[in-house]
Amino acid sequence: MKIAPLFCLFASTNAFTASFAPQSAVSRTTTSTELNLFGGKKEGGAAKGPGMMDQLAMLKKAQEIASKKAAIDKELAATEHSGSSADGKVNVVVKYIAPLPMQQPGYEPVSAKIDESWLADASTEDVNAALKEAVMEGLKKATAATAEKMQILTAELASVMGEMQGGASGGAPASPI
C-alpha cells in the first residue's frame, strides 16, 4: 500500500524541525533578548543606550526648560525698550512679542513720541529718518535683551542635549534672532 510510507514520513517529523530534512542538517541556535528598562550595561560589558528612567528624567528636564521659556517670554513681553533719535526729538517704545512654537520672536513698536515744536519745523525726510533711527535703536535694545535672557536657556538646553548624546555638547549655542 502507498499510505504506509507516507504515514511513516509524517510521523517522524515534528513542528520544530524542517520537514523533509535530516536531523543533522538542522542548525539550532539560541539567542536571548533582554529588555532592560532601567539602562545600565549588558552582561558582556557593552554600554547600552538610556533606559526608561533616563528618558523620563530627560522628559522632566525638557518640561522644566519649556516652563522657564514661558516665564522668560512673559518677562520679556512685559518689558518696554525705548529708542530715540540722535537729537532726542523722537522716542519710540518697542515690545517683545512671544513667538508661536518653532517660530522666531517678534518685536513691535507700541508708541512714538515726537517733539511737537520740532515736528512743526521738520521736513518729511527728517521725520522719517528720526523715526527710523528711533525704531532701530529700540529694536536693537529689545533684541539684545532677548538674546541675554535666552542665553541661559540655550546653555541649559545644550547641557540636556549633551546628556542625551552621552557627552558634552559641541559648538556654540544658536542665536535666538
PDB file of C-alpha atoms in Angstrom:
ATOM      1  CA  MET A   1       0.000   0.000   0.000  1.00  0.00           C
ATOM      2  CA  LYS A   2       1.081   3.518  -0.667  1.00  0.00           C
ATOM      3  CA  ILE A   3      -0.383   5.060   2.524  1.00  0.00           C
ATOM      4  CA  ALA A   4       2.010   3.406   5.000  1.00  0.00           C
ATOM      5  CA  PRO A   5       5.246   5.001   3.701  1.00  0.00           C
ATOM      6  CA  LEU A   6       3.621   8.477   3.744  1.00  0.00           C
ATOM      7  CA  PHE A   7       2.371   7.946   7.277  1.00  0.00           C
ATOM      8  CA  CYS A   8       5.874   6.979   8.419  1.00  0.00           C
ATOM      9  CA  LEU A   9       7.317  10.055   6.761  1.00  0.00           C
ATOM     10  CA  PHE A  10       4.919  12.439   8.548  1.00  0.00           C
ATOM     11  CA  ALA A  11       5.223  10.581  11.860  1.00  0.00           C
ATOM     12  CA  SER A  12       8.975  11.188  12.001  1.00  0.00           C
ATOM     13  CA  THR A  13       8.668  14.992  11.677  1.00  0.00           C
ATOM     14  CA  ASN A  14       7.643  17.446  14.334  1.00  0.00           C
ATOM     15  CA  ALA A  15       6.934  21.146  14.444  1.00  0.00           C
ATOM     16  CA  PHE A  16      10.489  22.050  15.486  1.00  0.00           C
ATOM     17  CA  THR A  17      12.423  20.511  12.619  1.00  0.00           C
ATOM     18  CA  ALA A  18      12.432  21.382   8.994  1.00  0.00           C
ATOM     19  CA  SER A  19      10.240  18.948   7.164  1.00  0.00           C
ATOM     20  CA  PHE A  20      11.967  16.529   4.833  1.00  0.00           C
ATOM     21  CA  ALA A  21      15.413  17.465   6.166  1.00  0.00           C
ATOM     22  CA  PRO A  22      17.705  15.116   8.055  1.00  0.00           C
ATOM     23  CA  GLN A  23      18.128  15.941  11.762  1.00  0.00           C
ATOM     24  CA  SER A  24      21.886  16.571  11.420  1.00  0.00           C
ATOM     25  CA  ALA A  25      21.395  19.295   8.762  1.00  0.00           C
ATOM     26  CA  VAL A  26      19.234  21.463  11.011  1.00  0.00           C
ATOM     27  CA  SER A  27      21.294  24.019  12.895  1.00  0.00           C
ATOM     28  CA  ARG A  28      19.995  25.080  16.250  1.00  0.00           C
ATOM     29  CA  THR A  29      20.912  28.490  17.538  1.00  0.00           C
ATOM     30  CA  THR A  30      19.568  30.098  20.587  1.00  0.00           C
ATOM     31  CA  THR A  31      19.545  33.805  21.262  1.00  0.00           C
ATOM     32  CA  SER A  32      18.445  35.622  24.324  1.00  0.00           C
ATOM     33  CA  THR A  33      16.948  39.056  24.237  1.00  0.00           C
ATOM     34  CA  GLU A  34      16.945  41.054  27.399  1.00  0.00           C
ATOM     35  CA  LEU A  35      14.802  44.144  27.901  1.00  0.00           C
ATOM     36  CA  ASN A  36      16.430  46.406  30.433  1.00  0.00           C
ATOM     37  CA  LEU A  37      14.091  49.297  31.139  1.00  0.00           C
ATOM     38  CA  PHE A  38      16.393  50.978  33.613  1.00  0.00           C
ATOM     39  CA  GLY A  39      19.534  51.436  31.497  1.00  0.00           C
ATOM     40  CA  GLY A  40      22.850  50.018  32.574  1.00  0.00           C
ATOM     41  CA  LYS A  41      25.209  47.585  30.922  1.00  0.00           C
ATOM     42  CA  LYS A  42      24.744  44.188  29.386  1.00  0.00           C
ATOM     43  CA  GLU A  43      26.431  41.150  30.862  1.00  0.00           C
ATOM     44  CA  GLY A  44      29.234  41.406  28.303  1.00  0.00           C
ATOM     45  CA  GLY A  45      30.084  44.929  29.475  1.00  0.00           C
ATOM     46  CA  ALA A  46      28.832  46.776  26.394  1.00  0.00           C
ATOM     47  CA  ALA A  47      27.139  50.054  27.290  1.00  0.00           C
ATOM     48  CA  LYS A  48      23.501  50.399  26.367  1.00  0.00           C
ATOM     49  CA  GLY A  49      21.528  53.493  25.470  1.00  0.00           C
ATOM     50  CA  PRO A  50      19.484  55.388  28.010  1.00  0.00           C
ATOM     51  CA  GLY A  51      16.903  53.331  29.831  1.00  0.00           C
ATOM     52  CA  MET A  52      13.357  54.303  30.601  1.00  0.00           C
ATOM     53  CA  MET A  53      14.288  56.092  33.827  1.00  0.00           C
ATOM     54  CA  ASP A  54      16.847  58.243  31.971  1.00  0.00           C
ATOM     55  CA  GLN A  55      14.268  59.116  29.328  1.00  0.00           C
ATOM     56  CA  LEU A  56      11.748  60.117  31.993  1.00  0.00           C
ATOM     57  CA  ALA A  57      14.346  62.350  33.617  1.00  0.00           C
ATOM     58  CA  MET A  58      15.092  63.957  30.248  1.00  0.00           C
ATOM     59  CA  LEU A  59      11.375  64.488  29.629  1.00  0.00           C
ATOM     60  CA  LYS A  60      11.042  66.203  33.005  1.00  0.00           C
ATOM     61  CA  LYS A  61      14.056  68.370  32.182  1.00  0.00           C
ATOM     62  CA  ALA A  62      12.519  69.331  28.824  1.00  0.00           C
ATOM     63  CA  GLN A  63       9.269  70.287  30.552  1.00  0.00           C
ATOM     64  CA  GLU A  64      11.229  72.334  33.061  1.00  0.00           C
ATOM     65  CA  ILE A  65      13.045  74.170  30.253  1.00  0.00           C
ATOM     66  CA  ALA A  66       9.728  74.807  28.464  1.00  0.00           C
ATOM     67  CA  SER A  67       8.246  76.347  31.610  1.00  0.00           C
ATOM     68  CA  LYS A  68      11.364  78.514  32.039  1.00  0.00           C
ATOM     69  CA  LYS A  69      10.999  79.618  28.404  1.00  0.00           C
ATOM     70  CA  ALA A  70       7.378  80.596  29.028  1.00  0.00           C
ATOM     71  CA  ALA A  71       8.422  82.606  32.111  1.00  0.00           C
ATOM     72  CA  ILE A  72      11.169  84.372  30.148  1.00  0.00           C
ATOM     73  CA  ASP A  73       8.710  85.132  27.315  1.00  0.00           C
ATOM     74  CA  LYS A  74       6.272  86.611  29.833  1.00  0.00           C
ATOM     75  CA  GLU A  75       9.011  88.706  31.441  1.00  0.00           C
ATOM     76  CA  LEU A  76      10.272  89.982  28.079  1.00  0.00           C
ATOM     77  CA  ALA A  77       6.742  90.816  26.901  1.00  0.00           C
ATOM     78  CA  ALA A  78       6.223  92.976  29.999  1.00  0.00           C
ATOM     79  CA  THR A  79       9.439  94.938  29.399  1.00  0.00           C
ATOM     80  CA  GLU A  80       9.444  98.056  27.233  1.00  0.00           C
ATOM     81  CA  HIS A  81      12.559  99.080  25.319  1.00  0.00           C
ATOM     82  CA  SER A  82      12.845 102.665  24.212  1.00  0.00           C
ATOM     83  CA  GLY A  83      14.848 104.031  21.359  1.00  0.00           C
ATOM     84  CA  SER A  84      15.412 107.625  20.408  1.00  0.00           C
ATOM     85  CA  SER A  85      16.767 109.573  17.506  1.00  0.00           C
ATOM     86  CA  ALA A  86      20.209 111.179  17.727  1.00  0.00           C
ATOM     87  CA  ASP A  87      18.811 114.578  18.575  1.00  0.00           C
ATOM     88  CA  GLY A  88      16.318 113.127  21.089  1.00  0.00           C
ATOM     89  CA  LYS A  89      13.301 114.659  19.343  1.00  0.00           C
ATOM     90  CA  VAL A  90      11.711 111.247  18.557  1.00  0.00           C
ATOM     91  CA  ASN A  91      11.265 108.432  21.084  1.00  0.00           C
ATOM     92  CA  VAL A  92       9.811 105.004  20.238  1.00  0.00           C
ATOM     93  CA  VAL A  93       8.850 102.184  22.621  1.00  0.00           C
ATOM     94  CA  VAL A  94       9.339  98.623  21.325  1.00  0.00           C
ATOM     95  CA  LYS A  95       7.913  95.463  22.950  1.00  0.00           C
ATOM     96  CA  TYR A  96       8.778  91.790  22.582  1.00  0.00           C
ATOM     97  CA  ILE A  97       6.095  89.506  21.152  1.00  0.00           C
ATOM     98  CA  ALA A  98       6.383  85.889  22.298  1.00  0.00           C
ATOM     99  CA  PRO A  99       6.655  83.512  19.326  1.00  0.00           C
ATOM    100  CA  LEU A 100       4.492  80.566  18.474  1.00  0.00           C
ATOM    101  CA  PRO A 101       6.284  77.207  18.771  1.00  0.00           C
ATOM    102  CA  MET A 102       9.066  76.735  16.215  1.00  0.00           C
ATOM    103  CA  GLN A 103       8.975  80.408  15.129  1.00  0.00           C
ATOM    104  CA  GLN A 104      11.132  83.454  15.718  1.00  0.00           C
ATOM    105  CA  PRO A 105      10.094  86.112  18.249  1.00  0.00           C
ATOM    106  CA  GLY A 106       8.620  89.357  17.071  1.00  0.00           C
ATOM    107  CA  TYR A 107       9.081  92.954  18.114  1.00  0.00           C
ATOM    108  CA  GLU A 108       6.518  95.689  17.792  1.00  0.00           C
ATOM    109  CA  PRO A 109       6.764  99.451  18.162  1.00  0.00           C
ATOM    110  CA  VAL A 110       3.923 100.318  20.541  1.00  0.00           C
ATOM    111  CA  SER A 111       4.270 104.074  20.904  1.00  0.00           C
ATOM    112  CA  ALA A 112       6.091 107.054  19.485  1.00  0.00           C
ATOM    113  CA  LYS A 113       6.590 110.486  20.992  1.00  0.00           C
ATOM    114  CA  ILE A 114       7.633 113.296  18.716  1.00  0.00           C
ATOM    115  CA  ASP A 115       8.564 116.767  19.929  1.00  0.00           C
ATOM    116  CA  GLU A 116       5.774 118.974  18.544  1.00  0.00           C
ATOM    117  CA  SER A 117       7.910 122.086  18.112  1.00  0.00           C
ATOM    118  CA  TRP A 118      10.476 120.084  16.130  1.00  0.00           C
ATOM    119  CA  LEU A 119       7.710 118.358  14.104  1.00  0.00           C
ATOM    120  CA  ALA A 120       6.260 121.724  13.001  1.00  0.00           C
ATOM    121  CA  ASP A 121       9.583 122.806  11.501  1.00  0.00           C
ATOM    122  CA  ALA A 122      10.922 119.389  10.290  1.00  0.00           C
ATOM    123  CA  SER A 123      10.649 118.096   6.761  1.00  0.00           C
ATOM    124  CA  THR A 124       9.067 114.748   5.918  1.00  0.00           C
ATOM    125  CA  GLU A 125      12.511 113.250   5.246  1.00  0.00           C
ATOM    126  CA  ASP A 126      13.791 114.433   8.653  1.00  0.00           C
ATOM    127  CA  VAL A 127      10.759 112.922  10.434  1.00  0.00           C
ATOM    128  CA  ASN A 128      11.153 109.620   8.552  1.00  0.00           C
ATOM    129  CA  ALA A 129      14.888 109.448   9.307  1.00  0.00           C
ATOM    130  CA  ALA A 130      14.359 110.253  13.008  1.00  0.00           C
ATOM    131  CA  LEU A 131      11.545 107.676  13.313  1.00  0.00           C
ATOM    132  CA  LYS A 132      13.637 105.028  11.574  1.00  0.00           C
ATOM    133  CA  GLU A 133      16.598 105.751  13.833  1.00  0.00           C
ATOM    134  CA  ALA A 134      14.470 105.570  16.996  1.00  0.00           C
ATOM    135  CA  VAL A 135      12.746 102.324  15.925  1.00  0.00           C
ATOM    136  CA  MET A 136      16.061 100.692  15.002  1.00  0.00           C
ATOM    137  CA  GLU A 137      17.599 101.641  18.352  1.00  0.00           C
ATOM    138  CA  GLY A 138      14.569 100.250  20.200  1.00  0.00           C
ATOM    139  CA  LEU A 139      14.748  97.014  18.178  1.00  0.00           C
ATOM    140  CA  LYS A 140      18.473  96.659  18.921  1.00  0.00           C
ATOM    141  CA  LYS A 141      17.835  97.069  22.651  1.00  0.00           C
ATOM    142  CA  ALA A 142      14.931  94.589  22.590  1.00  0.00           C
ATOM    143  CA  THR A 143      16.951  92.068  20.586  1.00  0.00           C
ATOM    144  CA  ALA A 144      19.942  92.383  22.933  1.00  0.00           C
ATOM    145  CA  ALA A 145      17.721  91.895  25.995  1.00  0.00           C
ATOM    146  CA  THR A 146      16.105  88.837  24.377  1.00  0.00           C
ATOM    147  CA  ALA A 147      19.473  87.320  23.471  1.00  0.00           C
ATOM    148  CA  GLU A 148      20.770  87.881  27.008  1.00  0.00           C
ATOM    149  CA  LYS A 149      17.753  86.172  28.585  1.00  0.00           C
ATOM    150  CA  MET A 150      17.773  83.290  26.109  1.00  0.00           C
ATOM    151  CA  GLN A 151      21.493  82.549  26.642  1.00  0.00           C
ATOM    152  CA  ILE A 152      20.646  80.911  29.968  1.00  0.00           C
ATOM    153  CA  LEU A 153      18.011  78.764  28.330  1.00  0.00           C
ATOM    154  CA  THR A 154      20.302  77.877  25.422  1.00  0.00           C
ATOM    155  CA  ALA A 155      23.082  76.746  27.781  1.00  0.00           C
ATOM    156  CA  GLU A 156      20.649  74.589  29.743  1.00  0.00           C
ATOM    157  CA  LEU A 157      19.281  73.033  26.563  1.00  0.00           C
ATOM    158  CA  ALA A 158      22.811  72.334  25.323  1.00  0.00           C
ATOM    159  CA  SER A 159      23.609  70.501  28.558  1.00  0.00           C
ATOM    160  CA  VAL A 160      20.478  68.344  28.182  1.00  0.00           C
ATOM    161  CA  MET A 161      21.381  67.534  24.582  1.00  0.00           C
ATOM    162  CA  GLY A 162      24.907  66.651  25.691  1.00  0.00           C
ATOM    163  CA  GLU A 163      23.494  64.248  28.294  1.00  0.00           C
ATOM    164  CA  MET A 164      21.298  62.613  25.678  1.00  0.00           C
ATOM    165  CA  GLN A 165      24.289  62.036  23.401  1.00  0.00           C
ATOM    166  CA  GLY A 166      26.400  60.737  26.249  1.00  0.00           C
ATOM    167  CA  GLY A 167      28.928  63.547  26.350  1.00  0.00           C
ATOM    168  CA  ALA A 168      29.497  67.238  26.224  1.00  0.00           C
ATOM    169  CA  SER A 169      27.733  69.208  23.578  1.00  0.00           C
ATOM    170  CA  GLY A 170      29.839  70.742  20.888  1.00  0.00           C
ATOM    171  CA  GLY A 171      29.620  74.040  19.128  1.00  0.00           C
ATOM    172  CA  ALA A 172      28.328  77.422  20.075  1.00  0.00           C
ATOM    173  CA  PRO A 173      24.708  77.974  21.086  1.00  0.00           C
ATOM    174  CA  ALA A 174      22.367  79.088  18.336  1.00  0.00           C
ATOM    175  CA  SER A 175      21.409  82.738  18.129  1.00  0.00           C
ATOM    176  CA  PRO A 176      17.795  83.435  19.206  1.00  0.00           C
ATOM    177  CA  ILE A 177      17.344  86.009  16.420  1.00  0.00           C
TER     178      ILE A 177
END
